[in-house]
Coordinates of C-alpha atoms and ligand atoms in Angstrom, one line a residue:
M50 CA 39.3 -16.4 49.8
S51 CA 40.4 -19.6 50.5
A52 CA 44.2 -20.4 51.4
P53 CA 46.5 -22.9 53.6
P54 CA 46.0 -21.3 57.2
L55 CA 48.2 -19.1 58.9
S56 CA 50.9 -20.5 61.5
R57 CA 48.7 -21.9 64.5
P58 CA 50.2 -24.6 66.7
G59 CA 48.2 -26.2 68.9
A60 CA 45.7 -23.8 71.1
Q61 CA 46.8 -23.2 74.6
R62 CA 45.7 -23.9 78.0
R63 CA 43.6 -20.0 79.2
S64 CA 45.0 -19.2 82.6
V65 CA 42.5 -18.2 85.2
G66 CA 42.6 -15.3 87.3
P67 CA 41.1 -12.4 88.0
V68 CA 40.3 -10.2 85.1
T69 CA 41.1 -6.8 85.3
E70 CA 40.5 -4.1 82.4
I71 CA 43.8 -3.6 80.5
H72 CA 44.6 -0.4 78.6
V73 CA 47.1 -0.4 75.9
G74 CA 48.5 2.2 74.4
P75 CA 52.4 4.4 74.2
L76 CA 54.8 4.0 77.1
D77 CA 54.9 6.8 79.6
P78 CA 58.6 7.6 80.4
A79 CA 58.4 7.7 83.8
A80 CA 56.9 3.9 83.7
W81 CA 60.7 2.7 81.4
D82 CA 62.0 1.1 84.7
Q83 CA 58.6 -0.9 85.0
S84 CA 58.7 -1.9 80.9
I85 CA 62.2 -2.9 81.2
E86 CA 61.4 -5.4 84.3
I87 CA 59.2 -7.1 81.8
G88 CA 61.9 -8.3 80.2
R89 CA 63.7 -9.0 83.1
I90 CA 60.7 -11.2 85.0
V91 CA 60.0 -12.9 80.9
F92 CA 63.8 -13.2 79.8
G93 CA 65.5 -14.1 83.2
D94 CA 68.5 -12.4 84.2
S95 CA 69.8 -11.5 81.0
V96 CA 68.5 -7.7 81.7
S97 CA 70.7 -6.2 84.8
P98 CA 70.7 -2.8 85.3
E99 CA 73.6 -2.6 83.4
N100 CA 71.6 -4.0 80.7
A101 CA 68.6 -1.8 80.9
A102 CA 70.5 1.3 80.8
A103 CA 72.8 -0.1 77.3
E104 CA 69.0 -1.0 76.3
H105 CA 67.5 2.7 77.0
S106 CA 70.7 4.2 74.9
V107 CA 69.2 2.3 71.9
L108 CA 65.7 2.1 71.9
S109 CA 63.4 5.0 72.8
D110 CA 60.4 5.7 75.0
D111 CA 57.9 6.8 71.7
R112 CA 58.8 3.3 70.5
V113 CA 57.3 1.3 73.3
I114 CA 53.9 0.1 73.3
V115 CA 52.7 -1.1 77.3
A116 CA 49.9 -3.3 78.6
T117 CA 48.8 -1.6 81.7
E118 CA 46.1 -2.9 84.9
G119 CA 43.4 -0.6 85.6
G120 CA 44.1 2.4 83.4
P121 CA 46.7 4.2 81.9
G122 CA 48.2 5.3 84.6
G123 CA 48.7 1.7 86.5
R124 CA 50.7 -1.2 86.5
V125 CA 52.8 -2.3 83.5
V126 CA 52.1 -5.9 82.6
G127 CA 52.9 -6.2 79.4
S128 CA 55.9 -4.4 76.6
T129 CA 56.9 -4.5 73.6
G130 CA 59.0 -2.0 71.8
S131 CA 60.5 -1.8 68.1
Y132 CA 64.3 -0.1 66.3
A133 CA 64.1 2.0 63.3
F134 CA 66.7 0.1 60.9
D135 CA 67.1 0.2 57.0
L136 CA 66.9 -3.4 56.1
T137 CA 69.0 -4.4 53.1
V138 CA 66.1 -6.4 50.5
P139 CA 67.3 -8.4 46.9
G140 CA 68.9 -6.2 44.9
G141 CA 71.3 -4.3 46.7
V142 CA 68.5 -2.0 47.7
T143 CA 66.3 -0.5 51.5
V144 CA 63.5 -0.7 52.9
P145 CA 62.3 1.0 56.6
V146 CA 61.4 -1.9 58.9
A147 CA 60.4 -1.8 62.4
G148 CA 62.9 -3.8 64.1
V149 CA 60.3 -5.8 66.9
T150 CA 61.9 -6.0 70.2
N151 CA 61.6 -7.0 73.9
V152 CA 57.7 -8.7 73.8
G153 CA 56.5 -9.8 77.2
V154 CA 53.9 -10.7 79.3
L155 CA 53.5 -11.0 82.8
P156 CA 53.3 -14.6 83.7
T157 CA 50.6 -13.9 85.9
H158 CA 49.0 -11.9 83.3
R159 CA 49.2 -14.5 80.0
R160 CA 46.9 -16.3 77.7
R161 CA 44.0 -13.4 78.6
G162 CA 45.5 -11.7 74.8
I163 CA 47.2 -8.9 76.0
F164 CA 50.1 -9.7 74.0
R165 CA 47.2 -9.8 70.5
Q166 CA 46.1 -6.1 71.7
L167 CA 49.8 -5.0 72.1
M168 CA 51.0 -6.7 68.1
Q169 CA 47.1 -5.0 67.3
R170 CA 48.5 -1.7 68.7
Q171 CA 52.0 -1.9 67.6
H172 CA 51.1 -2.6 63.7
D173 CA 48.3 0.0 64.0
D174 CA 51.0 2.6 65.0
L175 CA 53.8 1.1 62.6
S176 CA 51.3 1.2 59.7
A177 CA 50.1 4.9 60.5
A178 CA 54.0 5.8 60.5
G179 CA 54.0 4.1 56.8
T180 CA 56.4 1.2 58.1
P181 CA 56.1 -1.3 55.1
I182 CA 57.5 -4.0 57.4
A183 CA 58.2 -5.3 61.1
I184 CA 61.0 -7.7 61.7
L185 CA 62.1 -9.9 64.4
N186 CA 63.8 -12.9 66.0
A187 CA 61.7 -14.6 68.1
S188 CA 62.9 -16.5 71.8
D189 CA 59.5 -18.9 70.5
A190 CA 59.5 -19.0 67.1
R191 CA 55.5 -20.8 67.8
I192 CA 54.0 -17.6 68.7
Y193 CA 54.5 -15.1 66.0
G194 CA 52.8 -17.1 62.7
R195 CA 49.5 -16.3 64.0
I196 CA 49.7 -12.4 63.6
G197 CA 51.1 -12.3 60.3
Y198 CA 54.8 -13.1 61.0
G199 CA 57.0 -15.5 58.7
M200 CA 60.5 -17.2 59.2
A201 CA 62.4 -15.2 56.5
S202 CA 66.2 -16.1 57.3
R203 CA 68.4 -18.7 58.7
Y204 CA 71.8 -18.9 60.0
A205 CA 74.4 -21.4 60.4
L206 CA 76.5 -22.5 62.9
V207 CA 80.1 -23.4 62.6
R208 CA 83.1 -24.1 63.3
V209 CA 86.4 -24.4 61.2
R210 CA 89.7 -26.7 61.6
S211 CA 92.1 -23.7 62.1
G212 CA 94.9 -23.8 60.5
A213 CA 92.3 -25.4 56.8
T214 CA 94.0 -24.2 53.6
F215 CA 92.5 -22.5 51.0
V216 CA 91.7 -23.4 46.9
G217 CA 93.8 -21.2 45.5
D218 CA 96.1 -18.1 46.9
V219 CA 94.6 -14.9 48.8
A220 CA 95.5 -11.9 47.8
G221 CA 98.3 -10.6 50.6
R222 CA 96.7 -7.4 52.5
N223 CA 97.4 -4.5 55.2
L224 CA 95.7 -6.1 58.4
S225 CA 95.7 -3.9 62.0
L226 CA 94.5 -5.0 65.1
W227 CA 92.2 -2.8 67.4
R228 CA 90.7 -3.3 71.2
S229 CA 87.2 -2.9 70.1
A230 CA 86.6 -0.2 72.9
D231 CA 88.6 1.9 70.2
A232 CA 87.5 0.9 67.3
H233 CA 84.0 2.8 66.9
G234 CA 85.0 5.6 64.2
V235 CA 86.4 2.6 62.0
L236 CA 84.1 -0.4 62.0
A237 CA 80.9 1.8 61.4
G238 CA 82.7 2.9 58.6
L239 CA 83.8 -0.6 57.5
Y240 CA 79.8 -1.9 57.9
E241 CA 78.4 1.3 56.3
A242 CA 80.6 0.3 53.3
A243 CA 79.6 -3.6 53.1
R244 CA 75.5 -3.1 54.2
L245 CA 74.6 -3.5 50.7
V246 CA 76.0 -6.5 49.8
R247 CA 74.4 -8.6 51.8
P248 CA 70.0 -9.4 52.4
G249 CA 68.8 -9.2 55.9
T250 CA 71.4 -7.0 57.0
V251 CA 70.5 -4.0 59.3
T252 CA 71.8 0.4 60.3
R253 CA 73.6 0.5 63.1
S254 CA 72.8 3.7 64.7
E255 CA 75.4 5.7 66.6
A256 CA 74.1 4.5 70.0
W257 CA 74.1 0.9 68.9
W258 CA 77.6 0.8 67.7
Q259 CA 78.1 2.3 71.5
M260 CA 76.1 -0.1 73.0
L261 CA 78.0 -2.7 70.3
L262 CA 81.4 -1.8 71.5
G263 CA 80.8 -1.0 75.0
P264 CA 81.4 -3.6 78.4
T265 CA 78.4 -4.2 79.0
E266 CA 77.8 -7.7 77.7
N267 CA 74.7 -9.4 76.7
W268 CA 73.4 -11.3 74.0
K269 CA 73.1 -7.8 72.0
A270 CA 76.0 -7.0 72.2
G271 CA 79.1 -5.5 74.5
G272 CA 82.2 -6.9 76.0
H273 CA 85.5 -7.0 75.1
H274 CA 86.4 -8.4 71.9
E275 CA 89.7 -8.5 69.1
V276 CA 89.1 -6.5 66.1
V277 CA 91.0 -7.2 62.9
V278 CA 90.9 -5.0 60.1
V279 CA 91.7 -5.6 56.5
E280 CA 92.7 -1.9 55.5
P281 CA 91.3 -0.8 52.2
E282 CA 93.3 -1.2 48.6
G283 CA 92.0 0.3 45.3
D284 CA 88.4 0.7 45.1
D285 CA 87.8 -2.6 48.1
P286 CA 86.9 -0.4 51.3
G287 CA 87.9 -3.0 53.4
G288 CA 86.4 -4.8 56.4
Y289 CA 86.7 -6.6 59.8
A290 CA 86.6 -9.6 62.2
L291 CA 85.3 -9.1 65.8
Y292 CA 86.6 -12.0 67.9
R293 CA 87.9 -13.5 71.4
A294 CA 89.8 -16.2 72.4
K295 CA 88.2 -18.7 74.6
H296 CA 91.1 -21.0 77.0
L297 CA 89.5 -24.6 76.9
S298 CA 91.2 -27.0 78.9
E299 CA 95.1 -27.6 80.3
D300 CA 94.5 -31.1 78.7
P301 CA 97.7 -31.3 76.4
F302 CA 95.1 -33.6 74.4
G303 CA 91.9 -31.3 74.8
E304 CA 91.2 -28.4 72.6
K305 CA 93.1 -25.7 73.9
I306 CA 91.5 -22.6 72.1
R307 CA 88.7 -21.3 69.7
L308 CA 88.2 -18.8 68.7
E309 CA 84.6 -17.2 68.9
V310 CA 83.9 -14.5 66.0
R311 CA 81.3 -12.5 66.4
E312 CA 81.1 -10.9 62.8
V313 CA 83.1 -11.1 59.5
V314 CA 81.8 -8.0 57.2
A315 CA 83.4 -7.5 53.9
A316 CA 82.1 -5.7 51.3
T317 CA 84.0 -8.3 48.7
P318 CA 85.2 -11.8 48.0
D319 CA 89.2 -10.7 48.6
T320 CA 88.3 -9.2 51.7
H321 CA 86.3 -12.1 53.0
A322 CA 89.0 -14.5 51.9
A323 CA 91.9 -12.1 53.6
L324 CA 89.6 -12.0 57.0
W325 CA 89.3 -15.6 57.1
R326 CA 92.7 -16.8 56.6
Y327 CA 93.3 -14.7 59.7
L328 CA 91.6 -15.9 61.7
L329 CA 92.3 -19.7 60.6
D330 CA 96.0 -18.8 61.1
V331 CA 96.2 -17.5 65.1
D332 CA 98.7 -19.5 66.8
L333 CA 97.5 -21.2 69.6
V334 CA 94.5 -22.1 68.2
D335 CA 92.6 -25.6 67.3
V336 CA 89.3 -23.9 66.3
V337 CA 87.3 -21.0 64.9
E338 CA 83.4 -21.0 65.8
A339 CA 81.6 -18.7 63.6
T340 CA 77.9 -17.7 63.2
V341 CA 77.8 -17.2 59.7
P342 CA 75.0 -17.5 56.1
V343 CA 73.7 -20.3 55.6
D344 CA 75.4 -19.5 51.9
D345 CA 79.0 -18.6 53.4
P346 CA 81.2 -18.7 50.3
L347 CA 84.2 -19.8 53.5
L348 CA 82.7 -23.4 52.5
W349 CA 83.5 -22.9 48.9
R350 CA 87.3 -21.9 49.4
L351 CA 88.3 -24.7 51.8
G352 CA 90.2 -27.2 50.5
D353 CA 89.3 -29.8 52.4
P354 CA 85.3 -29.0 53.3
R355 CA 85.3 -30.8 55.7
A356 CA 87.6 -29.0 57.8
L357 CA 83.9 -26.8 57.8
G358 CA 81.9 -28.7 60.4
P359 CA 78.3 -27.5 60.6
R360 CA 77.4 -27.9 64.0
G361 CA 73.5 -26.8 63.5
T362 CA 71.1 -23.8 61.7
G363 CA 68.3 -21.8 63.5
D364 CA 65.9 -19.5 62.5
Y365 CA 66.8 -16.0 63.4
L366 CA 64.5 -12.9 61.3
F367 CA 60.6 -13.4 60.8
A368 CA 59.0 -10.8 58.8
R369 CA 55.7 -9.5 59.0
I370 CA 54.4 -7.2 55.7
L371 CA 52.1 -5.0 56.8
D372 CA 51.9 -3.0 53.4
V373 CA 52.0 -5.3 50.3
P374 CA 52.7 -2.9 47.5
A375 CA 54.9 -0.6 49.6
A376 CA 57.0 -3.7 50.4
L377 CA 57.2 -5.8 47.2
S378 CA 58.1 -2.4 44.6
R379 CA 61.0 -1.6 47.0
R380 CA 62.7 -5.1 46.3
R381 CA 64.6 -6.1 43.1
Y382 CA 64.0 -9.7 41.5
R383 CA 66.0 -11.6 39.7
C384 CA 64.2 -12.0 36.4
D385 CA 60.9 -10.3 35.3
V386 CA 57.3 -11.4 36.2
D387 CA 54.1 -10.5 36.6
V388 CA 51.7 -12.4 38.3
T389 CA 48.7 -11.9 40.9
I390 CA 49.6 -12.3 44.6
G391 CA 46.4 -13.5 47.0
V392 CA 47.5 -12.5 50.5
V393 CA 45.4 -13.6 53.4
D394 CA 45.9 -12.0 56.2
P395 CA 43.4 -12.8 58.9
F396 CA 45.3 -10.8 62.0
R397 CA 44.7 -7.1 60.1
P398 CA 42.2 -8.1 57.4
D399 CA 41.3 -4.6 56.8
G400 CA 44.7 -3.6 56.8
A401 CA 47.3 -2.6 53.1
A402 CA 48.6 -6.6 53.5
A403 CA 44.9 -8.3 52.8
G404 CA 43.5 -8.8 49.5
T405 CA 44.8 -9.7 45.6
F406 CA 47.4 -7.6 44.2
R407 CA 49.2 -7.7 40.9
L408 CA 53.4 -7.4 41.3
E409 CA 55.1 -6.4 37.6
A410 CA 58.3 -6.8 38.3
G411 CA 62.8 -7.5 36.9
G412 CA 65.8 -6.7 38.0
D413 CA 65.2 -2.6 37.9
G414 CA 62.7 -1.8 39.7
A415 CA 58.9 -3.2 40.5
A416 CA 54.8 -2.1 40.5
C417 CA 52.5 -3.0 43.0
E418 CA 49.3 -3.0 43.5
R419 CA 46.2 -3.8 44.9
T420 CA 43.7 -5.5 41.9
D421 CA 39.8 -7.2 41.2
A422 CA 41.7 -10.1 38.7
N423 CA 42.1 -13.4 40.1
P424 CA 44.8 -14.3 42.3
D425 CA 47.7 -16.8 40.3
V426 CA 48.7 -18.2 43.6
V427 CA 47.2 -17.6 47.4
M428 CA 49.3 -17.3 50.5
G429 CA 49.1 -16.2 53.6
V430 CA 50.8 -12.6 54.6
D431 CA 53.4 -15.1 56.7
V432 CA 54.2 -16.7 53.8
L433 CA 55.0 -13.7 51.5
G434 CA 56.9 -12.4 54.3
S435 CA 59.8 -15.9 54.3
L436 CA 59.8 -15.3 50.6
Y437 CA 60.6 -11.3 51.0
L438 CA 64.2 -11.7 51.7
G439 CA 64.6 -14.8 49.3
G440 CA 65.6 -17.2 52.3
V441 CA 63.3 -19.5 50.7
D442 CA 62.5 -20.9 47.4
A443 CA 58.5 -20.6 46.8
A444 CA 58.5 -23.9 45.3
V445 CA 59.3 -25.7 48.6
L446 CA 56.3 -23.3 50.0
A447 CA 54.4 -24.4 47.5
D448 CA 55.8 -28.2 48.3
A449 CA 55.1 -28.0 52.4
G450 CA 51.1 -26.4 51.6
R451 CA 52.2 -23.2 52.3
I452 CA 51.1 -21.9 48.6
D453 CA 48.0 -22.3 46.6
E454 CA 48.8 -22.5 42.8
R455 CA 45.7 -21.1 40.7
R456 CA 47.2 -20.5 37.5
R457 CA 49.8 -23.2 36.4
G458 CA 53.6 -22.4 36.2
S459 CA 52.8 -19.5 38.2
V460 CA 54.6 -20.8 41.2
E461 CA 58.6 -21.3 39.1
A462 CA 57.8 -17.4 37.7
L463 CA 57.3 -16.7 42.1
A464 CA 60.8 -18.8 42.5
L465 CA 62.8 -17.4 40.3
A466 CA 61.9 -14.0 40.5
F467 CA 61.8 -14.5 44.3
G468 CA 65.3 -15.7 44.8
S469 CA 68.3 -13.8 45.8
A470 CA 72.2 -14.7 45.1
R471 CA 72.9 -14.4 49.0
A472 CA 71.0 -15.6 51.3
P473 CA 69.5 -13.5 54.0
F474 CA 71.4 -13.1 57.2
C475 CA 71.2 -10.3 59.8
A476 CA 74.5 -10.0 62.5
T477 CA 72.6 -7.5 64.6
H478 CA 71.3 -9.0 67.7
F479 CA 68.2 -7.1 68.3
Ligands
COA1660 C1 54.5 -15.4 74.4 C2 54.0 -14.2 75.3 C3 54.5 -13.1 75.5 C4 52.4 -14.6 75.2 O1 51.4 -13.5 75.7 P1 49.9 -13.8 76.1 O2 49.5 -12.6 76.8 O3 49.6 -15.0 77.1 O4 49.3 -14.3 74.9 P2 47.9 -14.1 74.3 O5 47.0 -13.9 75.3 O6 47.8 -12.7 73.6 O7 47.6 -15.2 73.1 C5 47.9 -15.0 71.7 C6 47.9 -16.5 70.8 O8 49.2 -16.6 70.9 C7 49.0 -18.2 71.9 N1 50.2 -18.2 71.9 C8 50.9 -17.6 73.5 N2 51.9 -17.9 74.0 C9 52.1 -19.3 72.7 C10 53.1 -19.9 73.6 N3 54.3 -19.8 74.3 N4 52.7 -21.1 72.1 C11 51.8 -21.3 71.7 N5 51.0 -20.1 71.4 C12 51.1 -19.6 72.2 C13 47.6 -18.3 72.5 O9 47.3 -19.3 72.6 C14 46.6 -17.3 72.0 O10 46.2 -18.2 70.5 P3 44.9 -17.9 69.9 O11 44.7 -16.4 69.7 O12 44.5 -18.7 68.9 O13 43.8 -17.3 71.2 C15 54.1 -14.6 76.8 O14 53.4 -15.5 77.6 C16 55.4 -14.2 77.1 O15 55.7 -13.0 77.6 N6 56.1 -15.2 76.9 C17 57.9 -14.7 77.2 C18 58.2 -14.3 76.5 C19 58.5 -14.3 75.0 O16 58.2 -15.6 74.8 N7 58.4 -13.1 74.3 C20 58.1 -13.8 72.8 C21 59.0 -14.2 72.1 S1 60.4 -12.8 71.5

């Protein structure tokens, strides 16, 4: 079956060096330090000893795969791991996923196919365990398309003028302030109450909360934050924001305090409004900065939309579908659709994502199974991963040459059905 190719940016020069036997397999727990050392070397000093301990508290040994030199017990030269999450997908339902993390190969061993071997083994293990999807966020966005990951969510980094007014009133709510170290119990419950609202949200384990609110700070979590909680009222479970104030300048004409918001979690529009009203009204603050969904309703609440200055957008989740029927039958669709999708998966041509599948779906559920029928559309498995969370319109992907329409009208049908009322967003850094 011919189809638009998977992403394959320019081929890389292969390293020249001694070729020794490489073994890829599960981590020997005694070699944990070596596997985390890979992360320190390839990602820089963000992996301190304290961070390594925090990481070990959330990543179990049996979810780590390593490449070793000179046989199974040899020196670790490459590593990958994954967390077990439940991912919210369109329709307010969840699917079990692997959150892939800490992918690295020593600079002395690069471009000899070790990354490919690690990914092959990880995909095989996840498939055998019945995990239909893997997700990740990429330090380098060029390398994952070729193994079947597609960009599935984006974020917006925004700055909002402190004091910016809203259109309409905000219902008064009871607020309380907490220190992040003391807030674990209350925040976990509020997060859980809001978890199904937005596609892209992942579950957080008890250990994850300990790391997130713990003293050890890295890009994933940690460090002291202020916590404001909107208390429950009636059917509204409430929500919270994690933030901290950063002093910028003593210059009387300069920007003095910036509020850096780590996350805003709200199950309802009223709570979302109450949290943002609080954040925009903190005294002495000039500007509030936050990473938010690309369609965050905040923009539409502001009396002056120019009080919000987008500073940029970026990619966050990449999704790799490993089992098309399991993945597609799990989510909900915005309208009825009956479409036959051809999926090209050169990295796993014999896997459960390669082939032609009939999807009959709607708002209440979906059935998806393999078929011998001719496909209405053909796409790479990475493109199906991009569509999956509803973060991009199928028509845009077709315009970009990434979907081949074989039956007229089928791209439009896909676009309508796969759309999501809320853009996917993941506030968990993993
Ligand atoms: C990126 C990294 C994991 C690649 O490991 P590797 O063992 O050198 O990769 P491989 O030899 O298996 O290469 C697999 C393919 O990806 C390509 N590739 C690898 N790194 C690439 C890069 N940075 N840019 C573009 N293509 C790349 C290779 O050319 C190869 O292509 P081919 O299949 O067409 O031959 C490794 O260089 C690394 O650890 N980098 C620093 C950390 C990092 O970026 N981690 C991943 C992001 S979270």
